[in-house]
Amino acid sequence: MTSDPGNSAAKARFTTRQWLIIALLCGAQFMLALDFSILSVALPVLGKDLGFALSDLQWVVTAFALPSGGLLLLFGRAADLYGRRNWFIAGMVLFTVASLAGGLAPSPGFLLAARAAQGVAAAMLTPAAMSLLTTNFPEGPQRDRALGINGALLSLGFLSGVVLGGVITDLTSWRVTLFISVPVGLLASIAAPILIKESRNEETPRLDLLGAVTVTGGLLSIIYGITSAQRSGWGAGTTLFALAAGVVLLIAFFAVESRVAAPLVDLNVLRRRTVSWGNATGLVTFAMMTGMVFLLTLYMQQVRGMTPLNAGFTFASLGVAAVLGGAFAARIIGAIGVHRALVYGLLLQAASTAVLFFLDTGDGSMPLLLVATATGGFGHLLAVVGYMITATSGLPDHEQGLATGLAYTGQQLGVTVGTPVLATVAAAGIDASGGSGSTAVLEGVRDGLLTAAGALLVAGLVAIAFLRPRQTAPSPAPAPAVDEQVAADAR
C-alpha cells in the first residue's frame, strides 16, 4: 500500500493557533540555543572586561551547559508530574531573570552564577516544550513536521548566536547579548497560558527518586570531570575523582532502573539500536560543531587578531549554509533516505573540519575558512535532521516522549562536552609547542580540529555499521513514510 504525499502534506497543514504554538515552543528552543552560543565569540572581550583568566573563559559556556545537560531527564519527569505548561512558564521566568542578572554582572562569579541559573532554566524548558509539542500535535504528519521545524531551529539558533554574538559585541556590548533574551522571555511567559492548555500525565507514577539522583549525579560528575580537565589536566585528582564518581553513579542508575517497577528511563527503549546509536551520532555532531566554533574563535581573534565584529561576519558563511541545510535537508532525505542523509552529513562535516587543519596566518586562509565552515554547517544540519528522525522513529506512542527526551539529552551533552574536550586538546597542543604566542595557539587549534574530524569520521562509520536499515520484504513503496512527509514539508 502506497501513501499519497499530497494527502500527507494536507494532513500536515497547521491552523493559525497551531502556528502560534509552534512559534512559542520552537521559538523558546531557538532562544535557548542562541543564548548558549551567543557569548562564544564575545568571550575574549568579556574576559578582559570582567577579569577572567584565559583558561577560565570556557566556564562561561560550561556553567550554562552543566545543569542544562545534567538535569534534563529529572526535569522532564517533573514536568509530567507537576504540569508541563506550569513547568514551562516557571522555567521561562527563571531564564528571563537570569538573563537580566547576567547582563548586569559586575564580576566573574556573578556572571557564572547567572549562567548556571540560565542552565537550570534551560533544563526545565527543553523537556517541557518538547512534551507540549508532542501533546499539542497528533502522532503522524503534523507531529513529524513540528519536530522537524524544532530540530532545525535548534541548530540554527546555535549557529545564529555565533554570528550575532560578534556583531552585537562589536557594535554595542557583550552585555546586550544577554539582555536580548529578556523581552522574548517576558512575551513567552505571557503567551504560554493563553495559547497552551495545561498538560500532565495523570498515569505517571511517583518520581523514581533513586534513579533521578543517580542519573543526575552521574551526568553532572562526568560533565564536571571533562570540563575541569582543561584547567587541572586529565591526570589530576579532581578530574579523575569526578569521572570515576560519574561512572559509578551511572552504573548504579542502570542497576536501579532494571529493578524498579516504574523506572525513570525504560531500558528497553535504550536497547533499540536506532535510539542508542542514533543518539550517539547526534552527540558527536553537536559536540564537534560547538567545539569547532570555539577553536575557530581562538584562531580568528588570538592568531589573526580579528575583532568580534569581523569574526561574527566570518561565521556568517556557517550560518547561511546551515539555513540552506535546513531548507534542503528535507528534500535530500526524501530523495536518498534518512540513513544515507545521516551518513553523508557526518562525513561531510568530518571532511570540512579536517580541511581546516591547513589554516595558517596568511590571508590565503580566509577563503579556505569560509568554504570549509559553510560546507561543515550544511553537513551538520543534514546530520541533525537525520539523527532526530532516526532516534525517534519506529516507536509506539507511549515511548515517543522518552525517545525525544533522550535525543535532546544526547544533544545537550554533546553541546556541553564539545568545547571543553577540544579546548583541552588545544591547550595540550599549545603547551607542547613550548610557546604562548599566535604560532602556539595555531598549533593547538590544529590539534583540536584533527581530533574533531576523527570523532566525526568514527560517528559516520558507526552510522554505516549499526544504523543501516534492515532488509524487509519488497514493497511497492520504495521510501519510508517519514521520508515522504519530510519531502512534503520541504515543499
Coordinates of C-alpha atoms in Angstrom, one line a residue:
M1 CA 0.0 0.0 0.0
T2 CA 1.5 3.3 -1.0
S3 CA 0.9 6.6 0.7
D4 CA -0.1 9.8 -1.0
P5 CA 2.4 12.6 -0.5
G6 CA -0.2 15.2 -1.4
N7 CA -2.6 13.7 1.2
S8 CA 0.2 13.7 3.8
A9 CA 1.0 17.3 3.0
A10 CA -2.6 18.2 3.5
K11 CA -2.7 16.4 6.9
A12 CA 0.4 18.2 8.0
R13 CA -1.0 21.7 7.5
F14 CA -1.3 23.8 10.6
T15 CA -4.1 26.1 11.8
T16 CA -3.3 29.6 12.9
R17 CA -3.3 28.6 16.5
Q18 CA -1.0 25.7 15.9
W19 CA 1.4 28.0 14.1
L20 CA 1.4 30.3 17.1
I21 CA 2.1 27.3 19.4
I22 CA 5.0 26.3 17.2
A23 CA 6.3 29.8 17.2
L24 CA 6.1 29.8 21.0
L25 CA 7.6 26.4 21.8
C26 CA 10.1 26.2 18.9
G27 CA 11.0 29.8 19.4
A28 CA 11.8 29.0 23.0
Q29 CA 14.2 26.3 21.9
F30 CA 15.7 28.6 19.3
M31 CA 16.3 31.2 22.1
L32 CA 18.0 28.7 24.4
A33 CA 20.4 27.6 21.6
L34 CA 21.0 31.2 20.6
D35 CA 21.8 32.2 24.2
F36 CA 24.1 29.2 24.7
S37 CA 26.3 30.2 21.8
I38 CA 25.9 34.0 21.5
L39 CA 28.7 34.6 24.1
S40 CA 31.2 32.3 22.3
V41 CA 32.6 35.0 20.1
A42 CA 32.4 37.6 22.8
L43 CA 34.5 35.6 25.3
P44 CA 37.8 37.4 24.8
V45 CA 36.2 40.8 25.2
L46 CA 34.1 39.6 28.2
G47 CA 37.1 38.2 29.8
K48 CA 39.0 41.5 29.7
D49 CA 36.0 43.4 30.9
L50 CA 35.3 41.2 34.0
G51 CA 38.9 40.0 34.6
F52 CA 38.6 36.3 33.6
A53 CA 41.8 34.4 33.1
L54 CA 42.1 32.9 29.6
S55 CA 42.0 29.3 30.9
D56 CA 38.7 30.1 32.8
L57 CA 36.8 31.6 29.8
Q58 CA 35.3 28.2 28.9
W59 CA 33.4 28.2 32.2
V60 CA 31.2 30.9 30.9
V61 CA 29.8 28.3 28.4
T62 CA 30.2 25.3 30.8
A63 CA 28.3 27.0 33.6
F64 CA 25.3 27.1 31.4
A65 CA 25.8 23.7 29.8
L66 CA 26.5 21.7 33.0
P67 CA 23.0 22.0 34.6
S68 CA 21.2 22.1 31.2
G69 CA 22.6 18.7 30.3
G70 CA 22.6 17.1 33.7
L71 CA 19.1 17.9 34.8
L72 CA 17.1 17.2 31.6
L73 CA 15.8 13.7 32.5
L74 CA 14.9 14.7 36.1
F75 CA 13.1 17.8 35.0
G76 CA 11.3 16.0 32.2
R77 CA 9.7 13.7 34.7
A78 CA 8.9 16.6 37.0
A79 CA 7.1 18.3 34.1
D80 CA 5.0 15.2 33.7
L81 CA 4.1 15.2 37.4
Y82 CA 3.5 18.9 38.1
G83 CA 2.1 20.1 34.7
R84 CA 4.1 20.8 31.6
R85 CA 2.7 24.3 31.0
N86 CA 3.4 25.3 34.5
W87 CA 6.9 23.9 34.4
F88 CA 7.5 25.7 31.0
I89 CA 6.3 29.1 32.4
A90 CA 8.4 28.7 35.6
G91 CA 11.5 27.9 33.5
M92 CA 10.9 30.8 31.2
V93 CA 10.5 33.2 34.2
L94 CA 13.8 31.9 35.7
F95 CA 15.6 32.2 32.4
T96 CA 14.4 35.8 31.9
V97 CA 15.5 36.8 35.4
A98 CA 18.9 35.0 35.0
S99 CA 19.5 36.7 31.6
L100 CA 18.9 40.1 33.1
A101 CA 21.2 39.3 36.0
G102 CA 23.9 38.1 33.7
G103 CA 23.8 41.2 31.6
L104 CA 24.2 43.3 34.8
A105 CA 27.0 41.1 36.2
P106 CA 29.8 43.1 37.9
S107 CA 32.2 40.2 38.5
P108 CA 33.2 36.8 37.1
G109 CA 31.5 34.9 40.0
F110 CA 28.2 36.8 39.5
L111 CA 28.2 36.1 35.8
L112 CA 28.9 32.3 36.3
A113 CA 26.0 32.1 38.8
A114 CA 23.7 33.8 36.4
R115 CA 24.8 31.4 33.6
A116 CA 24.2 28.4 35.9
A117 CA 20.7 29.7 36.6
Q118 CA 20.1 30.0 32.9
G119 CA 21.3 26.4 32.5
V120 CA 18.8 25.2 35.2
A121 CA 16.0 27.1 33.4
A122 CA 17.0 25.5 30.1
A123 CA 16.8 22.1 31.6
M124 CA 13.3 23.0 32.8
L125 CA 12.2 24.5 29.4
T126 CA 13.5 21.9 27.0
P127 CA 11.6 18.7 28.1
A128 CA 8.5 20.8 28.9
A129 CA 8.5 22.4 25.5
M130 CA 9.1 19.0 23.8
S131 CA 6.3 17.4 25.7
L132 CA 3.9 20.2 25.0
L133 CA 4.8 20.0 21.3
T134 CA 4.0 16.3 21.1
T135 CA 0.8 16.6 23.1
N136 CA -0.5 19.5 21.0
F137 CA 0.2 17.8 17.7
P138 CA -1.2 14.3 17.0
E139 CA 1.0 11.4 16.0
G140 CA 1.7 11.4 12.3
P141 CA 2.4 14.1 9.7
Q142 CA 1.7 17.1 11.9
R143 CA 3.9 15.9 14.7
D144 CA 6.7 14.9 12.3
R145 CA 6.6 18.3 10.7
A146 CA 6.6 20.1 14.1
L147 CA 9.6 18.1 15.3
G148 CA 11.4 18.8 12.1
I149 CA 10.9 22.5 12.5
N150 CA 12.0 22.4 16.1
G151 CA 15.2 20.4 15.3
A152 CA 16.2 22.8 12.5
L153 CA 15.5 25.9 14.6
L154 CA 17.6 24.4 17.5
S155 CA 20.7 24.1 15.3
L156 CA 20.1 27.4 13.6
G157 CA 19.8 29.1 16.9
F158 CA 23.2 27.9 17.9
L159 CA 24.8 28.9 14.7
S160 CA 23.0 32.3 14.5
G161 CA 24.2 33.0 18.0
V162 CA 27.8 32.7 16.8
V163 CA 27.2 35.3 14.1
L164 CA 25.1 37.7 16.2
G165 CA 27.5 37.5 19.2
G166 CA 30.3 39.1 17.3
V167 CA 28.2 41.7 15.6
I168 CA 26.4 42.8 18.8
T169 CA 29.6 42.7 20.9
D170 CA 31.5 44.9 18.5
L171 CA 28.7 47.4 17.9
T172 CA 27.4 47.6 21.4
S173 CA 28.5 45.5 24.4
W174 CA 28.7 41.8 25.3
R175 CA 26.0 42.5 27.9
V176 CA 23.4 43.2 25.2
T177 CA 23.8 39.6 24.1
L178 CA 22.2 38.6 27.4
F179 CA 19.7 41.4 27.5
I180 CA 18.0 40.4 24.2
S181 CA 16.5 37.3 25.9
V182 CA 14.6 39.4 28.4
P183 CA 11.8 40.8 26.2
V184 CA 11.5 37.4 24.4
G185 CA 11.2 35.6 27.8
L186 CA 8.5 38.1 29.0
L187 CA 6.5 37.7 25.8
A188 CA 6.7 33.9 26.0
S189 CA 5.7 33.9 29.7
I190 CA 2.6 35.9 28.9
A191 CA 1.7 33.9 25.7
A192 CA 2.0 30.4 27.2
P193 CA -1.1 30.4 29.4
I194 CA -3.1 32.0 26.6
L195 CA -2.2 29.6 23.8
I196 CA -1.5 26.3 25.6
K197 CA -3.7 24.2 27.8
E198 CA -2.2 22.5 30.9
S199 CA -0.9 19.0 30.2
R200 CA 0.2 16.4 32.6
N201 CA 0.3 12.6 32.6
E202 CA -2.3 11.5 35.1
E203 CA -0.9 8.0 35.0
T204 CA 2.6 9.0 35.7
P205 CA 3.8 7.2 38.8
R206 CA 5.6 8.8 41.6
L207 CA 9.1 10.1 40.8
D208 CA 11.8 7.4 40.7
L209 CA 13.8 9.3 43.3
L210 CA 16.8 6.9 43.4
G211 CA 17.0 6.8 39.6
A212 CA 16.8 10.5 39.4
V213 CA 19.5 11.1 41.9
T214 CA 21.9 8.6 40.3
V215 CA 21.5 9.7 36.7
T216 CA 21.6 13.4 37.6
G217 CA 24.7 13.0 39.8
G218 CA 26.3 10.7 37.2
L219 CA 25.8 13.1 34.3
L220 CA 26.9 16.2 36.4
S221 CA 30.0 14.4 37.6
I222 CA 31.0 13.2 34.1
I223 CA 30.5 16.7 32.6
Y224 CA 32.4 18.4 35.5
G225 CA 35.3 15.9 35.1
I226 CA 35.6 16.6 31.4
T227 CA 35.3 20.4 31.8
S228 CA 37.8 20.6 34.7
A229 CA 40.4 18.6 32.7
Q230 CA 41.3 21.8 30.8
R231 CA 42.4 23.6 34.0
S232 CA 43.8 20.7 36.0
G233 CA 44.7 18.1 33.4
W234 CA 43.3 14.7 32.8
G235 CA 45.6 13.1 35.4
A236 CA 44.6 15.5 38.2
G237 CA 42.9 14.0 41.3
T238 CA 39.9 16.2 40.9
T239 CA 39.3 15.2 37.3
L240 CA 39.8 11.5 37.9
F241 CA 37.6 11.5 41.0
A242 CA 34.8 13.3 39.2
L243 CA 34.9 11.0 36.2
A244 CA 35.1 7.9 38.4
A245 CA 32.2 9.1 40.5
G246 CA 30.2 9.7 37.4
V247 CA 30.8 6.2 36.0
V248 CA 29.9 4.6 39.4
L249 CA 26.7 6.6 39.6
L250 CA 25.6 5.8 36.0
I251 CA 26.3 2.1 36.6
A252 CA 24.1 2.4 39.8
F253 CA 21.4 4.2 37.7
F254 CA 21.2 1.3 35.2
A255 CA 21.1 -1.2 38.1
V256 CA 18.2 0.7 39.7
E257 CA 16.3 1.1 36.5
S258 CA 16.4 -2.6 35.8
R259 CA 14.7 -3.4 39.2
V260 CA 12.2 -0.7 39.9
A261 CA 8.5 -1.1 38.8
A262 CA 8.3 2.5 37.4
P263 CA 11.7 3.4 36.1
L264 CA 12.7 7.0 35.1
V265 CA 14.1 5.6 31.8
D266 CA 12.7 2.4 30.3
L267 CA 15.9 0.4 29.4
N268 CA 14.0 -1.4 26.7
V269 CA 13.9 1.8 24.7
L270 CA 17.7 2.3 25.2
R271 CA 18.3 -1.1 23.8
R272 CA 16.9 -0.1 20.4
R273 CA 19.8 0.4 18.0
T274 CA 18.1 3.5 16.5
V275 CA 17.8 5.1 19.9
S276 CA 21.3 4.2 21.3
W277 CA 23.4 4.6 18.2
G278 CA 21.3 7.3 16.7
N279 CA 21.8 9.5 19.8
A280 CA 25.5 8.6 19.8
T281 CA 25.9 10.2 16.4
G282 CA 23.8 13.2 17.5
L283 CA 26.0 13.7 20.5
V284 CA 29.1 13.7 18.3
T285 CA 27.9 16.0 15.6
F286 CA 26.8 18.6 18.2
A287 CA 29.9 18.3 20.3
M288 CA 32.3 18.7 17.4
M289 CA 30.4 21.6 15.9
T290 CA 30.4 23.6 19.2
G291 CA 34.0 22.7 19.8
M292 CA 35.0 23.7 16.3
V293 CA 33.3 27.1 16.7
F294 CA 35.3 27.7 19.9
L295 CA 38.6 26.7 18.2
L296 CA 37.9 29.0 15.3
T297 CA 37.1 31.8 17.6
L298 CA 40.5 31.4 19.1
Y299 CA 42.1 31.3 15.7
M300 CA 40.4 34.4 14.4
Q301 CA 40.9 36.6 17.5
Q302 CA 44.1 35.1 19.0
V303 CA 46.0 34.2 15.9
R304 CA 44.7 36.6 13.3
G305 CA 43.8 39.5 15.6
M306 CA 40.3 39.9 14.3
T307 CA 37.7 41.9 16.1
P308 CA 34.5 40.3 17.4
L309 CA 32.6 42.0 14.6
N310 CA 34.8 40.6 11.9
A311 CA 34.8 37.2 13.5
G312 CA 31.0 37.3 13.6
F313 CA 30.7 38.2 10.0
T314 CA 33.2 35.4 9.1
F315 CA 30.9 32.9 10.8
A316 CA 28.1 34.2 8.7
S317 CA 29.0 31.7 6.0
L318 CA 28.5 28.9 8.5
G319 CA 25.1 30.4 9.4
V320 CA 23.9 30.8 5.8
A321 CA 25.0 27.3 4.9
A322 CA 23.1 26.0 8.0
V323 CA 20.0 27.8 6.8
L324 CA 20.4 26.2 3.4
G325 CA 21.0 22.8 5.0
G326 CA 17.7 23.2 7.0
A327 CA 15.9 24.2 3.8
F328 CA 17.2 21.3 1.6
A329 CA 17.7 18.6 4.2
A330 CA 14.0 17.5 3.8
R331 CA 14.3 17.2 0.1
I332 CA 17.6 15.3 0.3
I333 CA 16.2 12.9 2.9
G334 CA 13.1 12.4 0.8
A335 CA 15.4 11.5 -2.2
I336 CA 18.0 9.3 -0.6
G337 CA 16.6 8.2 2.7
V338 CA 17.3 9.0 6.3
H339 CA 20.2 6.7 6.8
R340 CA 22.2 7.9 3.8
A341 CA 21.5 11.5 4.7
L342 CA 22.8 11.0 8.3
V343 CA 26.0 9.2 7.0
Y344 CA 26.7 11.8 4.3
G345 CA 26.1 14.7 6.7
L346 CA 28.5 13.3 9.3
L347 CA 31.2 12.5 6.7
L348 CA 30.8 15.9 5.0
Q349 CA 31.2 17.6 8.4
A350 CA 34.3 15.4 9.1
A351 CA 35.9 16.3 5.8
S352 CA 35.3 20.0 6.1
T353 CA 36.7 20.0 9.7
A354 CA 39.8 18.1 8.6
V355 CA 40.5 20.7 5.8
L356 CA 40.6 23.4 8.4
F357 CA 43.9 21.9 9.6
F358 CA 45.6 23.8 6.8
L359 CA 44.7 27.2 8.2
D360 CA 47.7 29.5 8.8
T361 CA 48.5 33.1 9.5
G362 CA 48.4 34.2 5.8
D363 CA 45.5 36.0 4.1
G364 CA 45.1 33.0 1.8
S365 CA 43.5 31.1 4.7
M366 CA 40.3 33.1 4.7
P367 CA 38.7 31.6 1.5
L368 CA 39.5 28.2 3.0
L369 CA 37.9 29.1 6.3
L370 CA 34.8 30.4 4.6
V371 CA 34.3 27.5 2.3
A372 CA 35.1 24.8 4.9
T373 CA 32.9 26.2 7.6
A374 CA 30.0 26.6 5.1
T375 CA 30.4 23.0 4.0
G376 CA 30.6 21.8 7.5
G377 CA 27.5 23.8 8.5
F378 CA 25.5 22.2 5.7
G379 CA 26.6 18.7 6.6
H380 CA 25.9 19.3 10.3
L381 CA 22.3 20.3 9.6
L382 CA 21.8 17.3 7.4
A383 CA 23.2 15.0 10.1
V384 CA 21.0 16.7 12.8
V385 CA 17.7 16.2 10.9
G386 CA 18.8 12.6 10.1
Y387 CA 19.6 11.7 13.6
M388 CA 16.5 13.2 15.1
I389 CA 14.3 11.2 12.7
T390 CA 16.4 8.1 13.4
A391 CA 16.3 8.3 17.2
T392 CA 12.5 8.9 17.4
S393 CA 11.2 6.7 14.6
G394 CA 9.7 3.2 14.8
L395 CA 8.5 3.6 18.4
P396 CA 5.0 3.3 19.8
D397 CA 3.2 6.4 21.0
H398 CA 3.8 5.8 24.7
E399 CA 7.6 5.7 24.1
Q400 CA 7.8 8.8 21.9
G401 CA 8.2 11.2 24.9
L402 CA 11.1 9.3 26.3
A403 CA 12.8 8.8 22.9
T404 CA 12.5 12.6 22.3
G405 CA 13.8 13.4 25.7
L406 CA 16.8 11.0 25.2
A407 CA 17.5 12.6 21.9
Y408 CA 17.7 16.1 23.4
T409 CA 19.7 14.8 26.4
G410 CA 22.3 13.4 24.0
Q411 CA 22.3 16.7 22.1
Q412 CA 22.7 18.8 25.2
L413 CA 25.6 16.5 26.4
G414 CA 27.2 17.0 23.1
V415 CA 26.9 20.8 23.3
T416 CA 28.3 20.6 26.8
V417 CA 31.4 18.4 26.4
G418 CA 32.4 19.6 22.9
T419 CA 34.0 22.8 23.9
P420 CA 35.9 21.6 27.0
V421 CA 37.2 18.4 25.2
L422 CA 38.5 20.2 22.2
A423 CA 39.8 23.1 24.3
T424 CA 41.7 20.6 26.4
V425 CA 43.3 19.2 23.3
A426 CA 44.1 22.6 22.0
A427 CA 45.6 23.6 25.4
A428 CA 47.8 20.5 25.3
G429 CA 49.0 21.4 21.8
I430 CA 49.8 24.9 22.9
D431 CA 51.9 23.6 25.9
A432 CA 53.6 21.0 23.7
S433 CA 54.7 23.8 21.2
G434 CA 56.6 25.5 24.1
G435 CA 55.2 28.9 23.3
S436 CA 52.4 31.3 24.2
G437 CA 52.1 33.4 21.1
S438 CA 49.9 33.2 18.0
T439 CA 52.0 30.4 16.5
A440 CA 51.5 28.2 19.6
V441 CA 47.7 28.9 19.6
L442 CA 47.6 27.9 15.9
E443 CA 49.2 24.6 16.7
G444 CA 46.7 23.9 19.5
V445 CA 43.8 24.8 17.2
R446 CA 45.1 22.4 14.5
D447 CA 45.3 19.6 17.0
G448 CA 41.7 20.2 18.2
L449 CA 40.4 20.3 14.6
L450 CA 42.1 17.0 13.7
T451 CA 40.5 15.5 16.9
A452 CA 37.1 16.7 15.8
A453 CA 37.5 15.4 12.3
G454 CA 38.5 12.0 13.7
A455 CA 35.5 11.8 16.0
L456 CA 33.1 12.7 13.2
L457 CA 34.6 10.1 10.9
V458 CA 34.1 7.5 13.6
A459 CA 30.5 8.6 14.1
G460 CA 29.9 8.2 10.3
L461 CA 31.3 4.7 10.4
V462 CA 29.1 3.9 13.4
A463 CA 26.1 5.1 11.4
I464 CA 27.1 2.9 8.4
A465 CA 27.6 -0.2 10.6
F466 CA 24.8 0.0 13.1
L467 CA 22.1 2.2 11.7
R468 CA 21.7 0.6 8.2
P469 CA 18.0 -0.1 7.6
R470 CA 17.2 -3.7 8.0
Q471 CA 16.2 -5.6 4.8
T472 CA 12.5 -6.3 4.5
A473 CA 10.3 -7.9 2.0
P474 CA 9.8 -5.9 -1.2
S475 CA 7.1 -3.3 -1.0
P476 CA 5.5 -1.1 -3.7
A477 CA 6.6 2.0 -1.6
P478 CA 10.3 2.5 -2.1
A479 CA 10.7 5.3 0.5
P480 CA 9.7 5.3 4.2
A481 CA 6.6 7.3 5.1
V482 CA 8.6 9.6 7.2
D483 CA 10.7 10.5 4.2
E484 CA 7.6 11.3 2.1
Q485 CA 6.4 13.6 4.9
V486 CA 9.8 15.3 5.2
A487 CA 9.7 15.9 1.4
A488 CA 6.2 17.2 1.6
D489 CA 7.2 19.5 4.4
A490 CA 10.0 20.9 2.3
R491 CA 7.5 21.7 -0.5

